Short mmCIF file of C-alpha atoms in Angstrom, two decimals:
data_model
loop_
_atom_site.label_atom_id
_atom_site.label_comp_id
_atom_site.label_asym_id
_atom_site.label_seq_id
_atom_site.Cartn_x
_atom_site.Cartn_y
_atom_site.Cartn_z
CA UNK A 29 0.95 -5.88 59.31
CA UNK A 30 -0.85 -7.62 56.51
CA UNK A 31 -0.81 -10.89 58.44
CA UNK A 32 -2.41 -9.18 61.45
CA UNK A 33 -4.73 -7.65 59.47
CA UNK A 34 -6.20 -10.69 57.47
CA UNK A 35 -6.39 -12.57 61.53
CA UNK A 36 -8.50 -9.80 62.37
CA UNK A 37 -10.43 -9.73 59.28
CA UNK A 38 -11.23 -13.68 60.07
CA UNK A 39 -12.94 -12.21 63.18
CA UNK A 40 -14.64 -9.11 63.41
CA UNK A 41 -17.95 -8.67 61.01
CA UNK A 42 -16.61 -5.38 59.08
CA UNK A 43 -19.40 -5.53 56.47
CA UNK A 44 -21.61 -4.66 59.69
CA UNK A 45 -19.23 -3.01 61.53
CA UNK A 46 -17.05 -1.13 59.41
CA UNK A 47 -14.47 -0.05 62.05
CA UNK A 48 -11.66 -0.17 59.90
CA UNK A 49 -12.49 2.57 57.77
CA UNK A 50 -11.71 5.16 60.74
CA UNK A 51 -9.04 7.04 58.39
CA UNK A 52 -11.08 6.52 55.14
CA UNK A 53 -15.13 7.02 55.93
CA UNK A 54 -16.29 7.63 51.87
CA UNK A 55 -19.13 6.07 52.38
CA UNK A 56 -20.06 7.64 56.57
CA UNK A 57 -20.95 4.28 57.60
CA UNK A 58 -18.50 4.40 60.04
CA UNK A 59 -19.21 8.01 61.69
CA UNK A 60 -22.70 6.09 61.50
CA UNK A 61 -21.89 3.56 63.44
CA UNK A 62 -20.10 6.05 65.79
CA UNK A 63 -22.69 8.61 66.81
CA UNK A 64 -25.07 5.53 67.20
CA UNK A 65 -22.65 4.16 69.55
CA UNK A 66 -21.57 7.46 71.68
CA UNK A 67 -25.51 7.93 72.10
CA UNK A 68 -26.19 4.24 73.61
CA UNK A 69 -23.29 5.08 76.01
CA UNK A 70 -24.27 8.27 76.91
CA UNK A 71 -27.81 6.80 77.77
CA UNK A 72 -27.12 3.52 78.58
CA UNK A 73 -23.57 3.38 80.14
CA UNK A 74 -23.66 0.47 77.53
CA UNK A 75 -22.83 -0.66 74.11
CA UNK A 76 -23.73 -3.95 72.43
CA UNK A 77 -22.91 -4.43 68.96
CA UNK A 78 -25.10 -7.52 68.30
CA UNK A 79 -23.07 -10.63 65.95
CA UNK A 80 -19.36 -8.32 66.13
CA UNK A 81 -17.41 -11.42 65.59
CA UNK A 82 -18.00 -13.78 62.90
CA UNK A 83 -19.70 -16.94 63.30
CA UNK A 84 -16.07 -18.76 62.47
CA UNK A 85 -14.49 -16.45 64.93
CA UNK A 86 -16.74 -17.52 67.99
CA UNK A 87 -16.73 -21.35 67.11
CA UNK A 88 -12.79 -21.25 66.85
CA UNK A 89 -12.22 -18.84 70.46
CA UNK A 90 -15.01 -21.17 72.09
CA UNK A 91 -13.41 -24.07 70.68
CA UNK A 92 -9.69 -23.04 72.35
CA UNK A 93 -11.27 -22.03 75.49
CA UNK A 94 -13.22 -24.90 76.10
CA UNK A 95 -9.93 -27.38 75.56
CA UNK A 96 -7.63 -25.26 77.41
CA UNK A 97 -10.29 -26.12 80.58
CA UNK A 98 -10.56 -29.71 79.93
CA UNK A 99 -6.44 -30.01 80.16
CA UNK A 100 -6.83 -28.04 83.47
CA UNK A 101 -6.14 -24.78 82.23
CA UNK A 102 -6.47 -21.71 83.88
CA UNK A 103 -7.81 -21.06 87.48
CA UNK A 104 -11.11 -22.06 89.31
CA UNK A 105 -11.94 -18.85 91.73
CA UNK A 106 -14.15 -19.22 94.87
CA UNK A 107 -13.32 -16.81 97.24
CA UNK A 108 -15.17 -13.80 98.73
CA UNK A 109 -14.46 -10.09 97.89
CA UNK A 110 -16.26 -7.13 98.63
CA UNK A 111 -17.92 -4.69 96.11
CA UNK A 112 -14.48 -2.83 95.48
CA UNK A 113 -12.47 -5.63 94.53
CA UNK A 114 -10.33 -4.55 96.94
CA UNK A 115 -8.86 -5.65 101.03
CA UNK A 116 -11.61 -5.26 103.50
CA UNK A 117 -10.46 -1.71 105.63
CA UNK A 118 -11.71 -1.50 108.80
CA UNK A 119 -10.83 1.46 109.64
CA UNK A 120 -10.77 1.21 113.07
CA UNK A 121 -14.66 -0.18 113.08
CA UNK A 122 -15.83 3.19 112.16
CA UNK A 123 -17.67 0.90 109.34
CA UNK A 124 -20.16 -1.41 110.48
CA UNK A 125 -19.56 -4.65 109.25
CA UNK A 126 -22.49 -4.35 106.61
CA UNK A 127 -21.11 -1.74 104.65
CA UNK A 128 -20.13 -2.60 100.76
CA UNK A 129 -16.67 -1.95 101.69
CA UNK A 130 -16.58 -4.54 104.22
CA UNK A 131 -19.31 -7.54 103.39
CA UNK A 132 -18.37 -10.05 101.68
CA UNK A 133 -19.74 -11.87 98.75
CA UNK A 134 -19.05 -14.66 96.89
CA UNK A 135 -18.16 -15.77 93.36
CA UNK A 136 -17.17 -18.40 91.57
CA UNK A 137 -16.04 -18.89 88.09
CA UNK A 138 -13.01 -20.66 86.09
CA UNK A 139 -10.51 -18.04 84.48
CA UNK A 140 -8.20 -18.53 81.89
CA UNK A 141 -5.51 -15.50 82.07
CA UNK A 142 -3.74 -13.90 79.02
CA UNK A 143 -0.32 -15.46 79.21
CA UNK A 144 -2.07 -18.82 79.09
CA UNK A 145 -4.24 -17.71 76.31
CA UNK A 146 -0.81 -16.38 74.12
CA UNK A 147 1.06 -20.05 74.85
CA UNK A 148 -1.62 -22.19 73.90
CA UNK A 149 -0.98 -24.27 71.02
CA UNK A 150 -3.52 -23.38 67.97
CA UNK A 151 -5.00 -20.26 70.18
CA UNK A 152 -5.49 -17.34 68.19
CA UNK A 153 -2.79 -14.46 68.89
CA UNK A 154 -5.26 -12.26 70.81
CA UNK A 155 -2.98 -9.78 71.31
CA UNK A 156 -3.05 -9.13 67.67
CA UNK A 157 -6.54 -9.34 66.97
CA UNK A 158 -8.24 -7.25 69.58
CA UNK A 159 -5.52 -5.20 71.56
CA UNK A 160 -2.87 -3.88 69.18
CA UNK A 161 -4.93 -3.30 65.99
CA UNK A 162 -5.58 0.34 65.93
CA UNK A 163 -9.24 0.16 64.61
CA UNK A 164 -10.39 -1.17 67.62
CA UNK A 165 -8.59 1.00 69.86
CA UNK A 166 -9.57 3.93 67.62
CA UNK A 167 -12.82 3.02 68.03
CA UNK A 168 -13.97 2.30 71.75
CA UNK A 169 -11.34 5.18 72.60
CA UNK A 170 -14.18 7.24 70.46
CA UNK A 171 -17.04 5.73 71.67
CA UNK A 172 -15.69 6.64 75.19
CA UNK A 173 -14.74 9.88 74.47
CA UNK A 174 -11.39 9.40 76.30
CA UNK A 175 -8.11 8.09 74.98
CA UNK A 176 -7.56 4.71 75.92
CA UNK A 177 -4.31 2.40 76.17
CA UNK A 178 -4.79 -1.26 76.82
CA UNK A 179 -3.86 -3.17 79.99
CA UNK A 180 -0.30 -4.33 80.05
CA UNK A 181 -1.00 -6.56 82.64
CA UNK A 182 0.36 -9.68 81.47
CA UNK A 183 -2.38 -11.73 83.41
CA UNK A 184 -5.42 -9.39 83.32
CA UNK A 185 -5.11 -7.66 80.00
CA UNK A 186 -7.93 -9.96 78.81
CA UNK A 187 -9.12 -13.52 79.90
CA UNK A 188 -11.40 -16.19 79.29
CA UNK A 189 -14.46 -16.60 82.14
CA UNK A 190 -16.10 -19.73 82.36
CA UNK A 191 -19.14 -19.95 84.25
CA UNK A 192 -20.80 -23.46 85.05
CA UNK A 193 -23.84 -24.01 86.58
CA UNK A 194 -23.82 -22.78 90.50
CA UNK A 195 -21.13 -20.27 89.42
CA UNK A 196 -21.53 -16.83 88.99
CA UNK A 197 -20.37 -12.92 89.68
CA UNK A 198 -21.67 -11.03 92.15
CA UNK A 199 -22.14 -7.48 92.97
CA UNK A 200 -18.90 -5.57 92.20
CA UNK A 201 -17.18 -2.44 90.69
CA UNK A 202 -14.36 -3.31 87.66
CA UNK A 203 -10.83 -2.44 89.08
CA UNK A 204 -10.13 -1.80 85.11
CA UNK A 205 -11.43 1.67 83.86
CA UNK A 206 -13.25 0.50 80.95
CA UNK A 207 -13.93 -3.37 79.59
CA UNK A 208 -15.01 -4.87 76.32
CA UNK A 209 -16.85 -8.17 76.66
CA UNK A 210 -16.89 -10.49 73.72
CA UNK A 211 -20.60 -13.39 74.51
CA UNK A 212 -18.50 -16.57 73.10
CA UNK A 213 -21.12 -18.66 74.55
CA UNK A 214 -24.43 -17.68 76.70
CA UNK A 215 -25.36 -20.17 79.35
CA UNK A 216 -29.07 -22.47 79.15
CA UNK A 217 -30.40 -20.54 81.76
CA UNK A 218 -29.13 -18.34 84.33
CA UNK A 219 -26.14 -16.17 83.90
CA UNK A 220 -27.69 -12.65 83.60
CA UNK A 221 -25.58 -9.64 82.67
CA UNK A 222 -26.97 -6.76 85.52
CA UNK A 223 -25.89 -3.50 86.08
CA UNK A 224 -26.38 -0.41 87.39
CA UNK A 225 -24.77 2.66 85.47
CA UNK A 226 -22.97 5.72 87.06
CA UNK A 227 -23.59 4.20 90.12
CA UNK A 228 -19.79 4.40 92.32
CA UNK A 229 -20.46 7.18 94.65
CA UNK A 230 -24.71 5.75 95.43
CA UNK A 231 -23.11 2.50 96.67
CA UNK A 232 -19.92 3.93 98.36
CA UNK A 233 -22.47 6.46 100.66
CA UNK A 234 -24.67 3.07 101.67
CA UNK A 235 -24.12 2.32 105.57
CA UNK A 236 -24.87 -1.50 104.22
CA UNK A 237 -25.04 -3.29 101.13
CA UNK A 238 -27.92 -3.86 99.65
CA UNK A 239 -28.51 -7.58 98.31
CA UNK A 240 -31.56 -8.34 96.89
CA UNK A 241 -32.04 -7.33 93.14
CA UNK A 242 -35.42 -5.77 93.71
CA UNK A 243 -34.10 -3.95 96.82
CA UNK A 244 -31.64 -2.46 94.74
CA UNK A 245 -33.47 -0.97 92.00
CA UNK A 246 -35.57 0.64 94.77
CA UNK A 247 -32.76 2.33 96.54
CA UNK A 248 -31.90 4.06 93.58
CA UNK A 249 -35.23 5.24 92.32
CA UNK A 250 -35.03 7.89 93.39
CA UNK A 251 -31.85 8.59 92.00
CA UNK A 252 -32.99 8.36 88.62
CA UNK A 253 -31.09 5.32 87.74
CA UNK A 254 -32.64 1.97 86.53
CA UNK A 255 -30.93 -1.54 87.08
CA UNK A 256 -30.08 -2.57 83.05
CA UNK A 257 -30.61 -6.61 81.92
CA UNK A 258 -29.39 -6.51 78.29
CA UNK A 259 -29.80 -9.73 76.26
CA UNK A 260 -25.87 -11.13 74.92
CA UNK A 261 -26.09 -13.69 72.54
CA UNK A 262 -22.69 -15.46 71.24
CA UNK A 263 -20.44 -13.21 68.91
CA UNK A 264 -22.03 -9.76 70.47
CA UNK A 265 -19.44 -7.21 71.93
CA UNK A 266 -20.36 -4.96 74.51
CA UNK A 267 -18.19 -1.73 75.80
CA UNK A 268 -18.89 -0.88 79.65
CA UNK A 269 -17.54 1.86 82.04
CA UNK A 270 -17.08 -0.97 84.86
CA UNK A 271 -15.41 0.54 87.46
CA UNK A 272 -17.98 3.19 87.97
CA UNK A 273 -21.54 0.87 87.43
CA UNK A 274 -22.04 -1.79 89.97
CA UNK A 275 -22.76 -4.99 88.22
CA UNK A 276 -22.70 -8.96 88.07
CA UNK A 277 -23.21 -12.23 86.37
CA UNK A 278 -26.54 -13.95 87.89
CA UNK A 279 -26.09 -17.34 89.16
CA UNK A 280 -25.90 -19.87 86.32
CA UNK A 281 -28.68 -22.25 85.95
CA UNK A 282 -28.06 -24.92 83.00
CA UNK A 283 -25.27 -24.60 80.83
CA UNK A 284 -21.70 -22.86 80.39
CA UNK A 285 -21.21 -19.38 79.99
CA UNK A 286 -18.33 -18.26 78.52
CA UNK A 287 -17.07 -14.80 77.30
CA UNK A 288 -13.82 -12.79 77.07
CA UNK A 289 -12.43 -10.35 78.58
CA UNK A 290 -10.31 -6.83 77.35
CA UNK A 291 -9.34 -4.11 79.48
CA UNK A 292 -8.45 -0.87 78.44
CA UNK A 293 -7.35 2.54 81.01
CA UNK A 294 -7.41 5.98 80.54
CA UNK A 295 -3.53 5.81 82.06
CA UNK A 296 -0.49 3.50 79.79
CA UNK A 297 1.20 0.39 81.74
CA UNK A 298 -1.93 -0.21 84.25
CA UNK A 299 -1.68 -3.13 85.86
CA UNK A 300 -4.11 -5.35 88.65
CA UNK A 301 -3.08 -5.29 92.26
CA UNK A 302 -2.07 -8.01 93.94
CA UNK A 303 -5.29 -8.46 95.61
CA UNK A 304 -6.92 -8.99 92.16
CA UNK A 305 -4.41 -10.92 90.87
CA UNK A 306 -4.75 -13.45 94.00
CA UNK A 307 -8.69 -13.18 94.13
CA UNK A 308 -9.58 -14.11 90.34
CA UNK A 309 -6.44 -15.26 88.79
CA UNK A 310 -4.22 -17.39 91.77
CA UNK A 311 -1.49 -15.56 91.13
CA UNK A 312 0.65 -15.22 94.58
#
């Protein structure tokens, strides 16, 4: 325990963030940081945490990342998926061809999965740092209001995305519950974090899928619901409720983007289907 805890004080910025004073909060700079952080989500459908992880912390994940791609690490994804994330139904052409659950869109992006993470040589033990210590979990489990258990998928239960420029995410809804994000390195230009909170059931009731940005943020008007574009720098963490907020990653101009990926459910042992898996990670 004491080794885990000194890795994961090498990373996360306690004297901002004191997160690990959850059981011992003398000083309420934790419940602090709390109700600020249960209000943002309750308005936003969003929490950043500007500079979470130490400077040291993002050089050295960046660092591991970046090699693990140049010795052809990790998975290069190009194919098309619709807004679900999940097969294309169609049931019995009921759905015209339009409709989110049918259109397809495409993506592009290299992904380094967790098992290649944990057997790289020098990579920091993720699973110690972020997923098993219990002041994290305590924590966005708070924020969220729900209890939370992290993935146990042994390829999804967090990753490394690698954007370069022409790549990027389009319009979809998180298969995972809830996400953290972790900016290791913003792209030049390009590569835009947008997304639309509480917005499942809007975009399921569409008869076709809306593409254009603008477009967008006028359909739901009158819904009451404004597209978000919240500036990540590197070392920020941000909490999102993913599979209900349709989102993406704009196309990437100059640069790399790079961030990481944890996934947490409301339900133990969740894993990705095997149309995920196949889709973003190559695994058949």
């Amino acid at each position: 325990m004491a080794a885990a805890a000194a890795k994961e004080k090498n990373y996360i910025n306690y004297s901002k963030y004191p997160i690990n004073q959850f059981e011992n909060d003398a000083d309420g700079r934790y419940n602090t940081l709390l109700q600020s952080s249960i209000q943002q989500m309750n308005r936003d459908g969003f929490v950043s945490l500007p500079s979470f992880l130490l400077p040291d912390a993002v050089d050295a994940l960046t660092s591991c990342i970046l090699e693990l791609e140049k010795v052809g690490v990790g998975f290069y994804s190009t194919d098309s998926h619709n807004v679900f994330l999940d097969a294309d139904d169609e049931q019995s052409g009921v759905l015209s061809p339009l409709h989110p659950s049918r259109i397809q869109l495409n993506s592009s992006k290299h992904i380094i999965n967790a098992s290649d993470l944990l057997l790289a040589k020098e990579a920091p033990n993720l699973d110690e740092i972020f997923m098993t210590q219990r002041s994290i979990l305590n924590f966005i489990s708070s924020v969220m209001q729900t209890k939370l258990y992290p993935s146990t998928d042994p390829f999804g239960k967090f990753y490394a995305n690698i954007f370069r420029a022409g790549d990027g995410l389009n319009y979809h809804f998180d298969r995972s519950e809830y996400s953290i994000s972790l900016i290791l390195q913003p792209s030049e230009e390009g590569g835009e974090f947008q997304f639309l909170p509480n917005s499942r059931k809007i975009v399921e009731g569409w008869d076709e899928m809306i593409m254009d940005i603008d477009d967008i943020a006028e359909a739901v008007a009158p819904h009451s619901l404004e597209i978000k574009r919240p500036k990540l720098a590197a070392g920020d963490l941000y909490l999102f409720r993913g599979q209900n907020s349709l989102h993406r990653v704009s196309e990437i101009q100059k640069g790399k983007r790079i961030n990481l990926i944890l996934t947490f459910n409301t339900e133990p042992d969740v894993r990705l289907n095997k149309y995920t898996l196949q889709k973003f990670f190559g695994v058949t």
